[in-house]
Tab-separated table of C-alpha atoms in Angstrom:
chain	number	residue	atom	x	y	z
A	18	MET	CA	0.000	0.000	0.000
A	19	LEU	CA	1.232	3.494	-0.833
A	20	PRO	CA	2.423	5.266	2.373
A	21	PHE	CA	0.283	8.255	3.330
A	22	LYS	CA	3.239	10.634	3.705
A	23	THR	CA	4.519	9.896	0.200
A	24	LEU	CA	1.034	10.168	-1.318
A	25	PHE	CA	0.284	13.428	0.494
A	26	SER	CA	3.618	14.910	-0.603
A	27	ALA	CA	3.054	14.023	-4.259
A	28	ILE	CA	-0.528	15.334	-4.302
A	29	PHE	CA	0.477	18.565	-2.614
A	30	LEU	CA	3.378	19.096	-4.993
A	31	ALA	CA	0.982	18.589	-7.901
A	32	VAL	CA	-0.705	21.876	-6.916
A	33	GLY	CA	2.149	23.369	-8.923
A	34	GLY	CA	0.704	21.551	-11.920
A	35	PHE	CA	-2.672	23.162	-11.259
A	36	LEU	CA	-0.928	26.549	-11.236
A	37	PHE	CA	0.752	25.763	-14.555
A	38	GLY	CA	-2.470	24.506	-16.138
A	39	TYR	CA	-4.555	27.408	-14.912
A	40	ASP	CA	-1.991	30.057	-15.874
A	41	SER	CA	-1.704	28.541	-19.344
A	42	GLY	CA	-5.408	27.889	-19.824
A	43	ILE	CA	-6.880	31.158	-18.606
A	44	ILE	CA	-5.183	33.146	-21.338
A	45	THR	CA	-7.228	31.223	-23.952
A	46	SER	CA	-10.506	32.773	-22.816
A	47	THR	CA	-8.974	36.076	-21.706
A	48	ILE	CA	-7.537	37.157	-25.058
A	49	SER	CA	-10.781	36.292	-26.846
A	50	LEU	CA	-13.114	38.317	-24.578
A	51	PRO	CA	-14.729	41.452	-26.088
A	52	THR	CA	-14.148	43.353	-22.825
A	53	PHE	CA	-10.429	42.476	-22.948
A	54	GLN	CA	-10.203	43.400	-26.638
A	55	GLU	CA	-11.930	46.711	-25.954
A	56	TYR	CA	-9.812	47.588	-22.903
A	57	PHE	CA	-6.536	46.938	-24.744
A	58	THR	CA	-7.751	48.402	-28.081
A	59	ASN	CA	-7.947	45.244	-30.166
A	60	PRO	CA	-4.375	43.907	-29.943
A	61	SER	CA	-2.857	42.642	-33.200
A	62	ASP	CA	-1.782	39.062	-33.920
A	63	THR	CA	1.773	40.024	-32.978
A	64	VAL	CA	0.726	41.532	-29.644
A	65	THR	CA	-1.590	38.584	-28.930
A	66	GLY	CA	1.294	36.230	-29.604
A	67	GLY	CA	3.414	38.359	-27.263
A	68	ILE	CA	0.865	38.026	-24.452
A	69	VAL	CA	0.912	34.256	-24.749
A	70	SER	CA	4.634	33.855	-25.430
A	71	ALA	CA	5.700	36.164	-22.559
A	72	PHE	CA	4.658	33.327	-20.257
A	73	GLN	CA	6.926	30.898	-22.120
A	74	GLY	CA	9.761	33.445	-22.131
A	75	GLY	CA	9.481	33.781	-18.359
A	76	ALA	CA	9.420	29.998	-17.998
A	77	ILE	CA	12.670	29.780	-19.940
A	78	LEU	CA	14.250	32.213	-17.470
A	79	GLY	CA	12.852	30.137	-14.601
A	80	THR	CA	14.566	27.012	-15.899
A	81	ILE	CA	17.844	28.951	-16.229
A	82	VAL	CA	17.479	30.024	-12.592
A	83	ASN	CA	17.115	26.347	-11.710
A	84	MET	CA	20.239	25.438	-13.669
A	85	VAL	CA	22.255	27.829	-11.504
A	86	TRP	CA	20.554	27.732	-8.104
A	87	ALA	CA	18.272	24.699	-7.715
A	88	ASP	CA	20.917	22.270	-6.516
A	89	TRP	CA	22.057	24.775	-3.899
A	90	LEU	CA	18.539	25.691	-2.781
A	91	GLY	CA	17.215	22.141	-2.579
A	92	ARG	CA	13.795	20.963	-3.692
A	93	LYS	CA	11.672	22.626	-0.994
A	94	ARG	CA	13.212	26.084	-1.155
A	95	THR	CA	13.102	26.099	-4.964
A	96	ILE	CA	9.357	25.469	-4.857
A	97	LEU	CA	8.873	28.133	-2.176
A	98	THR	CA	10.793	30.690	-4.246
A	99	GLY	CA	8.820	29.860	-7.372
A	100	SER	CA	5.512	30.172	-5.511
A	101	VAL	CA	6.361	33.641	-4.182
A	102	ILE	CA	7.390	34.806	-7.660
A	103	SER	CA	4.134	33.377	-9.038
A	104	CYS	CA	1.991	35.468	-6.712
A	105	LEU	CA	3.836	38.615	-7.757
A	106	GLY	CA	3.328	37.925	-11.469
A	107	CYS	CA	-0.332	36.978	-11.111
A	108	ALA	CA	-1.108	40.093	-9.058
A	109	LEU	CA	0.444	42.273	-11.751
A	110	GLN	CA	-1.723	40.634	-14.424
A	111	ALA	CA	-4.943	41.115	-12.489
A	112	GLY	CA	-4.157	44.771	-11.845
A	113	SER	CA	-2.907	45.575	-15.354
A	114	VAL	CA	-3.682	49.080	-16.582
A	115	ASN	CA	-1.800	48.738	-19.865
A	116	MET	CA	-0.431	46.060	-22.159
A	117	ALA	CA	3.154	46.391	-20.893
A	118	MET	CA	2.065	45.667	-17.323
A	119	LEU	CA	0.092	42.608	-18.452
A	120	ILE	CA	2.992	41.186	-20.452
A	121	ILE	CA	5.460	41.769	-17.593
A	122	GLY	CA	3.073	40.017	-15.215
A	123	ARG	CA	2.798	37.090	-17.620
A	124	PHE	CA	6.585	36.946	-17.887
A	125	ILE	CA	7.074	36.869	-14.095
A	126	ALA	CA	4.363	34.231	-13.626
A	127	GLY	CA	5.980	32.188	-16.387
A	128	MET	CA	9.326	32.391	-14.596
A	129	ALA	CA	7.701	30.848	-11.527
A	130	VAL	CA	6.106	28.057	-13.538
A	131	GLY	CA	9.441	27.325	-15.226
A	132	MET	CA	11.044	26.844	-11.811
A	133	LEU	CA	8.182	24.683	-10.544
A	134	THR	CA	7.828	22.426	-13.590
A	135	ALA	CA	11.574	21.751	-13.550
A	136	THR	CA	11.436	20.780	-9.864
A	137	ILE	CA	8.125	19.113	-8.987
A	138	PRO	CA	8.265	15.894	-11.092
A	139	MET	CA	11.878	15.350	-10.011
A	140	TYR	CA	10.999	15.948	-6.344
A	141	ALA	CA	8.054	13.540	-6.546
A	142	ALA	CA	10.242	10.917	-8.267
A	143	GLU	CA	12.859	11.179	-5.519
A	144	LEU	CA	10.221	10.620	-2.842
A	145	SER	CA	8.571	7.639	-4.537
A	146	GLU	CA	9.084	3.899	-4.659
A	147	PRO	CA	9.654	2.476	-8.177
A	148	LYS	CA	6.218	0.859	-8.484
A	149	TRP	CA	4.456	4.204	-7.893
A	150	ARG	CA	6.970	6.632	-9.347
A	151	ALA	CA	5.339	7.374	-12.713
A	152	THR	CA	1.921	7.769	-11.104
A	153	LEU	CA	3.155	10.190	-8.457
A	154	SER	CA	5.394	12.175	-10.808
A	155	GLY	CA	2.576	12.202	-13.375
A	156	LEU	CA	0.206	13.848	-10.911
A	157	LEU	CA	1.685	17.117	-12.190
A	158	GLN	CA	-0.070	16.519	-15.528
A	159	TRP	CA	-3.264	15.369	-13.797
A	160	MET	CA	-3.441	18.588	-11.779
A	161	LEU	CA	-2.404	20.537	-14.857
A	162	SER	CA	-5.552	19.163	-16.513
A	163	TRP	CA	-7.616	20.307	-13.522
A	164	GLY	CA	-6.027	23.737	-13.826
A	165	PHE	CA	-6.971	23.905	-17.495
A	166	LEU	CA	-10.494	22.748	-16.687
A	167	VAL	CA	-11.055	25.358	-13.988
A	168	ALA	CA	-9.555	28.042	-16.231
A	169	GLN	CA	-11.770	27.066	-19.158
A	170	TRP	CA	-15.040	26.992	-17.226
A	171	LEU	CA	-14.231	30.022	-15.076
A	172	GLY	CA	-13.337	31.899	-18.245
A	173	TYR	CA	-16.569	30.708	-19.844
A	174	GLY	CA	-18.642	31.800	-16.840
A	175	CYS	CA	-16.996	35.199	-16.600
A	176	SER	CA	-17.447	35.765	-20.344
A	177	PHE	CA	-21.087	36.647	-19.659
A	178	SER	CA	-19.968	39.738	-17.734
A	179	SER	CA	-19.782	42.944	-19.722
A	180	SER	CA	-17.306	44.638	-17.370
A	181	GLU	CA	-13.577	44.329	-16.705
A	182	PHE	CA	-14.456	41.693	-14.103
A	183	ALA	CA	-14.762	39.239	-17.033
A	184	TRP	CA	-10.959	39.099	-17.371
A	185	ARG	CA	-9.579	40.632	-14.162
A	186	PHE	CA	-11.150	38.096	-11.791
A	187	PRO	CA	-9.901	34.995	-13.680
A	188	LEU	CA	-6.401	36.483	-13.761
A	189	ALA	CA	-6.564	37.272	-10.029
A	190	PHE	CA	-7.666	33.687	-9.297
A	191	GLN	CA	-4.191	32.572	-10.421
A	192	ASN	CA	-2.852	33.609	-7.004
A	193	ILE	CA	-4.671	30.835	-5.125
A	194	PRO	CA	-2.468	27.820	-6.011
A	195	GLY	CA	0.665	29.875	-5.364
A	196	LEU	CA	-0.585	30.830	-1.912
A	197	ILE	CA	-1.450	27.181	-1.169
A	198	LEU	CA	2.108	26.139	-2.055
A	199	ILE	CA	3.618	28.885	0.100
A	200	ALA	CA	1.513	27.856	3.089
A	201	GLY	CA	1.977	24.110	2.750
A	202	ILE	CA	5.578	23.607	1.633
A	203	TRP	CA	6.714	23.751	5.269
A	204	PHE	CA	4.932	20.449	5.963
A	205	LEU	CA	6.912	18.516	3.323
A	206	ASP	CA	10.166	16.660	3.848
A	207	GLU	CA	13.217	17.514	1.808
A	208	SER	CA	14.194	14.926	-0.801
A	209	PRO	CA	16.207	12.128	0.864
A	210	ARG	CA	18.353	11.812	-2.270
A	211	TRP	CA	19.226	15.512	-2.225
A	212	LEU	CA	20.069	15.238	1.475
A	213	MET	CA	22.289	12.248	0.747
A	214	GLU	CA	24.032	14.086	-2.078
A	215	LYS	CA	24.759	16.891	0.426
A	216	ASP	CA	26.151	14.324	2.927
A	217	ARG	CA	23.293	14.852	5.375
A	218	HIS	CA	22.950	11.102	5.863
A	219	ASP	CA	21.197	11.068	9.237
A	220	GLU	CA	18.474	13.459	8.022
A	221	ALA	CA	18.093	11.435	4.834
A	222	LYS	CA	17.516	8.203	6.744
A	223	VAL	CA	14.897	9.832	8.987
A	224	VAL	CA	13.046	11.204	5.946
A	225	LEU	CA	13.273	7.905	4.070
A	226	THR	CA	11.853	6.039	7.076
A	227	ARG	CA	8.967	8.501	7.268
A	228	LEU	CA	8.232	8.259	3.543
A	229	ARG	CA	8.262	4.458	3.442
A	230	GLY	CA	5.596	4.122	6.162
A	231	ASN	CA	5.288	0.505	7.276
A	232	SER	CA	8.161	-0.889	5.187
A	233	SER	CA	10.542	-3.107	7.146
A	234	PRO	CA	13.672	-1.465	8.628
A	235	ASP	CA	15.824	-3.884	6.607
A	236	LEU	CA	14.236	-2.782	3.329
A	237	ILE	CA	14.664	0.886	4.240
A	238	GLU	CA	18.289	0.234	5.139
A	239	LEU	CA	18.876	-1.424	1.756
A	240	GLU	CA	17.356	1.502	-0.130
A	241	PHE	CA	19.378	3.963	1.952
A	242	ARG	CA	22.528	1.990	1.221
A	243	GLU	CA	21.802	1.777	-2.503
A	244	ILE	CA	21.407	5.561	-2.757
A	245	ARG	CA	24.565	6.168	-0.724
A	246	ASP	CA	26.681	3.631	-2.631
A	247	VAL	CA	25.769	5.047	-6.048
A	248	ILE	CA	26.550	8.620	-4.950
A	249	GLU	CA	29.896	7.573	-3.493
A	250	ALA	CA	30.768	5.525	-6.593
A	251	ASP	CA	30.042	8.482	-8.883
A	252	ARG	CA	32.247	10.685	-6.728
A	253	ALA	CA	35.043	8.136	-6.810
A	254	ALA	CA	34.763	8.042	-10.611
A	255	GLY	CA	34.978	11.830	-10.760
A	256	ASN	CA	31.365	12.324	-11.842
A	257	THR	CA	30.777	15.391	-9.680
A	258	SER	CA	31.010	18.349	-12.059
A	259	TRP	CA	28.004	19.818	-13.873
A	260	LYS	CA	30.080	19.586	-17.051
A	261	THR	CA	29.854	15.790	-16.866
A	262	ILE	CA	26.290	15.919	-18.216
A	263	LEU	CA	27.782	17.203	-21.490
A	264	THR	CA	31.161	15.456	-21.557
A	265	LYS	CA	30.248	11.924	-20.468
A	266	PRO	CA	28.581	10.115	-23.425
A	267	SER	CA	26.081	8.099	-21.358
A	268	TRP	CA	24.973	11.178	-19.406
A	269	ARG	CA	24.801	13.205	-22.604
A	270	ARG	CA	22.557	10.505	-24.066
A	271	ARG	CA	20.236	10.862	-21.080
A	272	LEU	CA	20.120	14.617	-21.650
A	273	ILE	CA	19.252	14.198	-25.334
A	274	LEU	CA	16.459	11.726	-24.531
A	275	GLY	CA	15.076	13.968	-21.782
A	276	CYS	CA	15.154	17.049	-24.002
A	277	GLY	CA	13.603	15.028	-26.815
A	278	VAL	CA	10.561	13.831	-24.900
A	279	GLN	CA	10.037	17.333	-23.485
A	280	ALA	CA	10.287	18.900	-26.938
A	281	PHE	CA	7.879	16.399	-28.502
A	282	GLY	CA	5.152	17.636	-26.119
A	283	PRO	CA	4.736	21.103	-27.669
A	284	LEU	CA	5.811	19.764	-31.083
A	285	SER	CA	2.711	17.557	-31.011
A	286	GLY	CA	0.566	20.659	-31.576
A	287	ILE	CA	-1.110	20.615	-28.154
A	288	ASN	CA	-0.495	24.249	-27.323
A	289	VAL	CA	-1.768	25.451	-30.670
A	290	ILE	CA	-5.094	23.827	-29.798
A	291	ASN	CA	-5.040	24.859	-26.126
A	292	TYR	CA	-3.982	28.485	-26.521
A	293	TYR	CA	-5.780	29.306	-29.743
A	294	GLY	CA	-8.893	27.138	-29.540
A	295	PRO	CA	-11.342	30.003	-30.156
A	296	ARG	CA	-9.327	31.075	-33.210
A	297	ILE	CA	-9.434	27.528	-34.593
A	298	TYR	CA	-13.182	27.250	-34.066
A	299	GLN	CA	-13.633	30.625	-35.709
A	300	ILE	CA	-11.883	29.220	-38.797
A	301	LEU	CA	-14.413	26.368	-38.659
A	302	GLY	CA	-17.249	28.906	-38.736
A	303	ILE	CA	-18.128	28.919	-35.021
A	304	ASP	CA	-18.208	32.688	-34.552
A	305	ASN	CA	-19.894	32.616	-31.146
A	306	ASN	CA	-17.039	33.002	-28.643
A	307	GLN	CA	-19.055	31.473	-25.784
A	308	THR	CA	-19.791	28.376	-27.875
A	309	SER	CA	-16.084	27.966	-28.576
A	310	LEU	CA	-15.244	28.300	-24.894
A	311	MET	CA	-17.934	25.754	-23.996
A	312	ILE	CA	-16.465	23.219	-26.465
A	313	ILE	CA	-13.005	23.793	-24.994
A	314	GLY	CA	-14.433	23.375	-21.479
A	315	ILE	CA	-16.025	20.028	-22.379
A	316	SER	CA	-12.724	18.847	-23.837
A	317	GLY	CA	-10.983	19.909	-20.616
A	318	ALA	CA	-13.447	17.923	-18.509
A	319	LEU	CA	-12.841	14.814	-20.602
A	320	SER	CA	-9.065	15.239	-20.269
A	321	ILE	CA	-9.422	14.702	-16.503
A	322	VAL	CA	-10.967	11.297	-17.224
A	323	TYR	CA	-8.262	10.452	-19.753
A	324	CYS	CA	-5.516	11.502	-17.359
A	325	THR	CA	-6.935	9.494	-14.459
A	326	ILE	CA	-7.021	6.315	-16.562
A	327	CYS	CA	-3.514	6.903	-17.902
A	328	LEU	CA	-2.092	7.492	-14.413
A	329	TYR	CA	-3.498	4.123	-13.376
A	330	LEU	CA	-1.859	2.389	-16.347
A	331	VAL	CA	1.511	4.103	-16.719
A	332	ASP	CA	3.254	2.178	-13.927
A	333	LYS	CA	1.750	-1.087	-15.210
A	334	VAL	CA	2.331	-0.706	-18.961
A	335	GLY	CA	5.531	1.345	-18.849
A	336	ARG	CA	6.641	4.541	-20.547
A	337	VAL	CA	7.729	3.751	-24.094
A	338	LYS	CA	4.735	1.845	-25.496
A	339	PRO	CA	2.220	4.576	-24.497
A	340	LEU	CA	4.497	7.192	-26.081
A	341	ILE	CA	4.520	5.302	-29.398
A	342	VAL	CA	0.727	4.902	-29.424
A	343	SER	CA	0.269	8.535	-28.396
A	344	ALA	CA	2.416	9.922	-31.227
A	345	ALA	CA	0.739	7.706	-33.832
A	346	PHE	CA	-2.808	8.822	-32.990
A	347	LEU	CA	-1.867	12.473	-32.435
A	348	GLY	CA	-0.474	12.598	-35.937
A	349	ALA	CA	-3.475	10.758	-37.371
A	350	SER	CA	-6.044	13.101	-35.786
A	351	LEU	CA	-4.217	16.186	-37.055
A	352	LEU	CA	-3.899	14.691	-40.548
A	353	VAL	CA	-7.633	13.982	-40.665
A	354	ASN	CA	-8.466	17.585	-39.777
A	355	ALA	CA	-5.921	19.044	-42.188
A	356	VAL	CA	-7.352	16.975	-45.054
A	357	GLN	CA	-10.960	17.737	-44.111
A	358	ALA	CA	-10.193	21.463	-43.982
A	359	GLN	CA	-9.078	21.397	-47.621
A	360	TYR	CA	-12.546	20.173	-48.633
A	361	MET	CA	-14.546	21.948	-45.937
A	362	ASN	CA	-18.179	22.679	-46.679
A	363	PRO	CA	-19.413	25.379	-44.248
A	364	ASN	CA	-22.992	24.185	-44.781
A	365	ASN	CA	-22.229	20.602	-43.752
A	366	PRO	CA	-22.815	20.282	-39.977
A	367	HIS	CA	-21.597	16.674	-39.972
A	368	GLN	CA	-18.171	17.694	-41.218
A	369	LEU	CA	-17.998	20.431	-38.595
A	370	ARG	CA	-18.833	17.912	-35.862
A	371	SER	CA	-16.206	15.546	-37.256
A	372	MET	CA	-13.488	18.189	-37.075
A	373	VAL	CA	-14.431	19.156	-33.530
A	374	ALA	CA	-14.430	15.456	-32.617
A	375	MET	CA	-10.879	15.099	-33.974
A	376	ASN	CA	-9.766	17.715	-31.464
A	377	PHE	CA	-11.305	15.553	-28.736
A	378	VAL	CA	-9.433	12.529	-30.113
A	379	PHE	CA	-6.250	14.585	-30.090
A	380	SER	CA	-6.817	15.470	-26.430
A	381	LEU	CA	-7.302	11.787	-25.552
A	382	PHE	CA	-4.062	10.627	-27.145
A	383	TYR	CA	-2.028	13.582	-25.913
A	384	THR	CA	-2.581	12.364	-22.335
A	385	PRO	CA	0.155	9.661	-22.249
A	386	LEU	CA	2.674	12.063	-23.759
A	387	GLY	CA	1.606	14.818	-21.379
A	388	ILE	CA	2.221	12.612	-18.348
A	389	ILE	CA	5.355	10.807	-19.486
A	390	SER	CA	7.066	13.958	-20.763
A	391	TRP	CA	7.358	14.978	-17.087
A	392	VAL	CA	7.980	11.491	-15.685
A	393	TYR	CA	10.767	10.322	-17.993
A	394	PRO	CA	13.260	13.192	-17.533
A	395	ALA	CA	12.633	13.173	-13.775
A	396	GLU	CA	13.872	9.584	-13.458
A	397	ILE	CA	16.752	9.167	-15.907
A	398	PHE	CA	19.415	11.511	-14.471
A	399	PRO	CA	21.913	10.689	-11.696
A	400	VAL	CA	21.297	12.608	-8.472
A	401	GLU	CA	24.451	14.729	-8.948
A	402	VAL	CA	22.973	16.404	-12.027
A	403	ARG	CA	19.277	15.651	-11.603
A	404	ALA	CA	18.303	19.269	-10.931
A	405	LEU	CA	20.460	20.510	-13.811
A	406	GLY	CA	19.205	17.803	-16.166
A	407	ASN	CA	15.560	18.530	-15.407
A	408	ALA	CA	16.150	22.260	-15.788
A	409	LEU	CA	17.741	21.707	-19.194
A	410	THR	CA	14.965	19.411	-20.419
A	411	THR	CA	12.266	21.787	-19.178
A	412	PHE	CA	14.170	24.666	-20.801
A	413	THR	CA	13.781	22.774	-24.078
A	414	ASN	CA	10.041	22.393	-23.530
A	415	TRP	CA	9.503	26.073	-22.852
A	416	THR	CA	11.737	27.234	-25.682
A	417	VAL	CA	9.720	25.227	-28.200
A	418	ASN	CA	6.538	26.482	-26.529
A	419	LEU	CA	7.713	30.070	-26.933
A	420	ILE	CA	8.377	29.686	-30.646
A	421	PHE	CA	4.936	28.255	-31.420
A	422	ALA	CA	3.067	30.585	-29.054
A	423	GLN	CA	4.541	33.605	-30.827
A	424	PHE	CA	4.085	32.514	-34.438
A	425	THR	CA	0.867	30.493	-34.297
A	426	PRO	CA	-1.615	33.440	-34.591
A	427	GLY	CA	0.022	34.538	-37.837
A	428	ALA	CA	0.266	30.964	-39.109
A	429	LEU	CA	-3.423	30.293	-38.449
A	430	SER	CA	-4.357	33.537	-40.189
A	431	SER	CA	-2.151	32.711	-43.196
A	432	VAL	CA	-2.616	28.986	-43.820
A	433	GLY	CA	-5.396	27.860	-41.461
A	434	PHE	CA	-5.601	24.098	-40.992
A	435	LYS	CA	-2.723	23.454	-43.404
A	436	TYR	CA	-0.593	24.383	-40.387
A	437	PHE	CA	-1.519	20.969	-38.961
A	438	TYR	CA	0.495	19.122	-41.622
A	439	LEU	CA	3.629	20.341	-39.843
A	440	PHE	CA	2.568	18.724	-36.565
A	441	PHE	CA	1.549	15.515	-38.325
A	442	ALA	CA	5.126	15.169	-39.586
A	443	LEU	CA	6.609	16.024	-36.179
A	444	ASN	CA	4.472	13.396	-34.443
A	445	LEU	CA	5.612	10.800	-36.975
A	446	ILE	CA	9.249	11.652	-36.209
A	447	ALA	CA	8.508	11.418	-32.474
A	448	MET	CA	6.972	7.953	-32.856
A	449	LEU	CA	10.081	6.651	-34.625
A	450	CYS	CA	12.382	8.165	-32.000
A	451	TYR	CA	10.453	6.557	-29.131
A	452	TYR	CA	10.608	3.163	-30.849
A	453	PHE	CA	14.318	3.151	-31.686
A	454	PHE	CA	16.023	5.211	-28.974
A	455	TYR	CA	14.099	5.241	-25.678
A	456	PRO	CA	14.817	2.493	-23.074
A	457	GLU	CA	12.023	1.386	-20.717
A	458	THR	CA	12.456	2.584	-17.099
A	459	LYS	CA	9.461	0.915	-15.469
A	460	GLY	CA	10.034	-0.918	-12.180
A	461	ARG	CA	13.588	0.263	-11.480
A	462	THR	CA	14.797	2.487	-8.661
A	463	LEU	CA	16.337	5.781	-9.707
A	464	GLU	CA	19.750	4.281	-8.979
A	465	GLN	CA	19.098	1.097	-10.996
A	466	ILE	CA	18.301	3.169	-14.097
A	467	ASP	CA	22.075	3.606	-14.406
A	468	GLU	CA	22.145	0.039	-15.807
A	469	LEU	CA	20.107	1.108	-18.851
A	470	PHE	CA	22.839	3.539	-19.849
A	471	GLY	CA	25.840	1.354	-18.970
A	472	ASP	CA	26.719	3.400	-15.897
A	473	GLN	CA	26.405	0.890	-13.068
A	474	LEU	CA	29.547	1.280	-10.941
A	475	VAL	CA	28.557	-0.725	-7.849
A	476	PRO	CA	26.100	-3.579	-7.097
A	477	HIS	CA	22.669	-2.249	-6.150
A	478	ALA	CA	21.662	-3.175	-2.622
A	479	LEU	CA	17.982	-3.757	-3.444
A	480	GLU	CA	18.936	-6.130	-6.278
A	481	ASP	CA	21.521	-8.006	-4.195
A	482	PRO	CA	20.384	-7.918	-0.549
A	483	GLU	CA	22.719	-10.742	0.467
A	484	GLY	CA	25.752	-8.996	-0.971
A	485	ALA	CA	24.707	-5.739	0.673
A	486	GLN	CA	24.271	-7.497	4.005
A	487	ALA	CA	27.759	-9.020	3.726
A	488	ALA	CA	29.190	-5.599	2.941
A	489	MET	CA	27.421	-4.083	5.955
A	490	GLU	CA	28.835	-6.794	8.217
A	491	LYS	CA	32.325	-6.196	6.833
A	492	GLU	CA	31.994	-2.466	7.475
A	493	ALA	CA	30.848	-3.159	11.008
A	494	GLN	CA	33.880	-5.397	11.600
A	495	VAL	CA	36.254	-2.751	10.265
A	496	ALA	CA	34.642	-0.115	12.453
A	497	HIS	CA	34.935	-2.424	15.478
A	498	VAL	CA	38.660	-3.025	14.823
A	499	GLU	CA	39.300	0.702	14.388
A	500	ASN	CA	37.591	1.407	17.706
C-alpha cells in the first residue's frame, strides 16, 4: 500500500501543476473576450502572440534560474521561491492598466512556472518507490488538466460579464495555487536523495523512514545503502562536475532523450489547440465566442478522465509503449483535420462535428505524452545532475513552446488548418524516435536506471540484498577493529 506521507507529498506538490495549467489555460478565454479586446484596443496578432509567449519566455528564465541555483537551494526552497514569484506575477496581471504591465506580469508568472515544472516531477520521483513513481510524478499533468479545466469553465462563466471583471477576476484567481504552495511547503520533507548528495545522511535516513511508512527497517536500510553507494561511486569516478552531463557520453545521451521527450510535447501541436482554440473554431465557422469556450471546457473535462485512466496504467504498462501509441494517434487526428479542412463545406454540420471530434481525439491521445514527458526526464538523471538535467529538459520544452506561441496566430491567419500538416510530420518523427532510442524505465529504482545507460559502478543493494548485508557486516567489523 502506498504510504500516506509519500502520497500526500506528491498530491500537494501537484498543486504546482494546477498553477501551470490554470496560468496557461486562462489566457485562452482572456484574449478572446470582447471586454479584454476593448480595454486593450484590439491587440494585433503580434501583440496577442506576445501576451501568450511572454509566459513561455518567463518559464525559460525560470529554468535557467534552476540550472544555476536549484541544486544549492534544494527541492523545498526552490518550490517556495517559485511560488512567491508566481503570486507577484499573477497580481500584476490582475491589476494591469496597460499592455506592458500585463505582459510583464505574464513573464514573471511564467518564470515561476518554469522553476516549478523543472522541480516538482523530479521531487516527486525522488520521494517515490519504483512501483508508484510514474503515477506520483505524473500527478503534475493530472493537476495541470484540472487547472486547465477550472480556467476554461471560469473563463466561460466570466465571459457573460460585460465589465472588466470578465478578465480581471480569472487572472486574479491565479494567485490561489501559489498561496497554497507557500503555506503548505513547510509540511513537506526535503528529498532524501538531495540530502544524501549533500552528505546529510542522518536526516536522509529519517526522511526515508517517514516516507516508506510501514516498510521493514531492513528494506529501508537497503534503499538507503543503494542511494549512498551510487553517490559515493560516482564521486570516486569523478562524476561530480556539472560539465559531466555534457562530456560523459552516457549522461549526454540521457540529456538528449530527456530534451527530446520534453520537446515532442509542444511539437505535437497541443499548445496550438489549447492556446488558440477560439481562433481555430472561428476558422471552422463557429463565430460565437461562448460556444467555442464551452467546447473547450467540455474537452478539458474529458481530459481529466483520460488523465486518471492513464495514471493508473503508466506504472503497469511502462513509458515507451504509451508514447509510441500517443504519437501515432496524435499525428493521425491532425492529418484527418488538415485533409478535411481542404474540402470543408461550411454548410455541412456533420463535417464540422467531425473536425471538432478530432480535437477531442487529439486530447485523448495527448494524455500519455503529457504525463510521461514529465515522468521520464525526472527519473533518468543521476542525483548529482538531476536538478540541472531537469532544468535543461524543461528549458527545451519552454523554448519550443515560446516559438509556437509567438508565431501560431500569424500561421493560423495565413494557412489555417494546413498548419496541422507540420505537426503531423513532427508526431511521426517522435513515434520513430520513441521506438528506436528510448529504453524502458518501469520498475527500477532511480539508482538502478544507471544500468540502462551502462553506468552501473557498484552492485545495487535492493537487487543483491545478500551482498549488501555481507558488505554491511564487513563495514561493522572494520569499524569495530578501528575502535
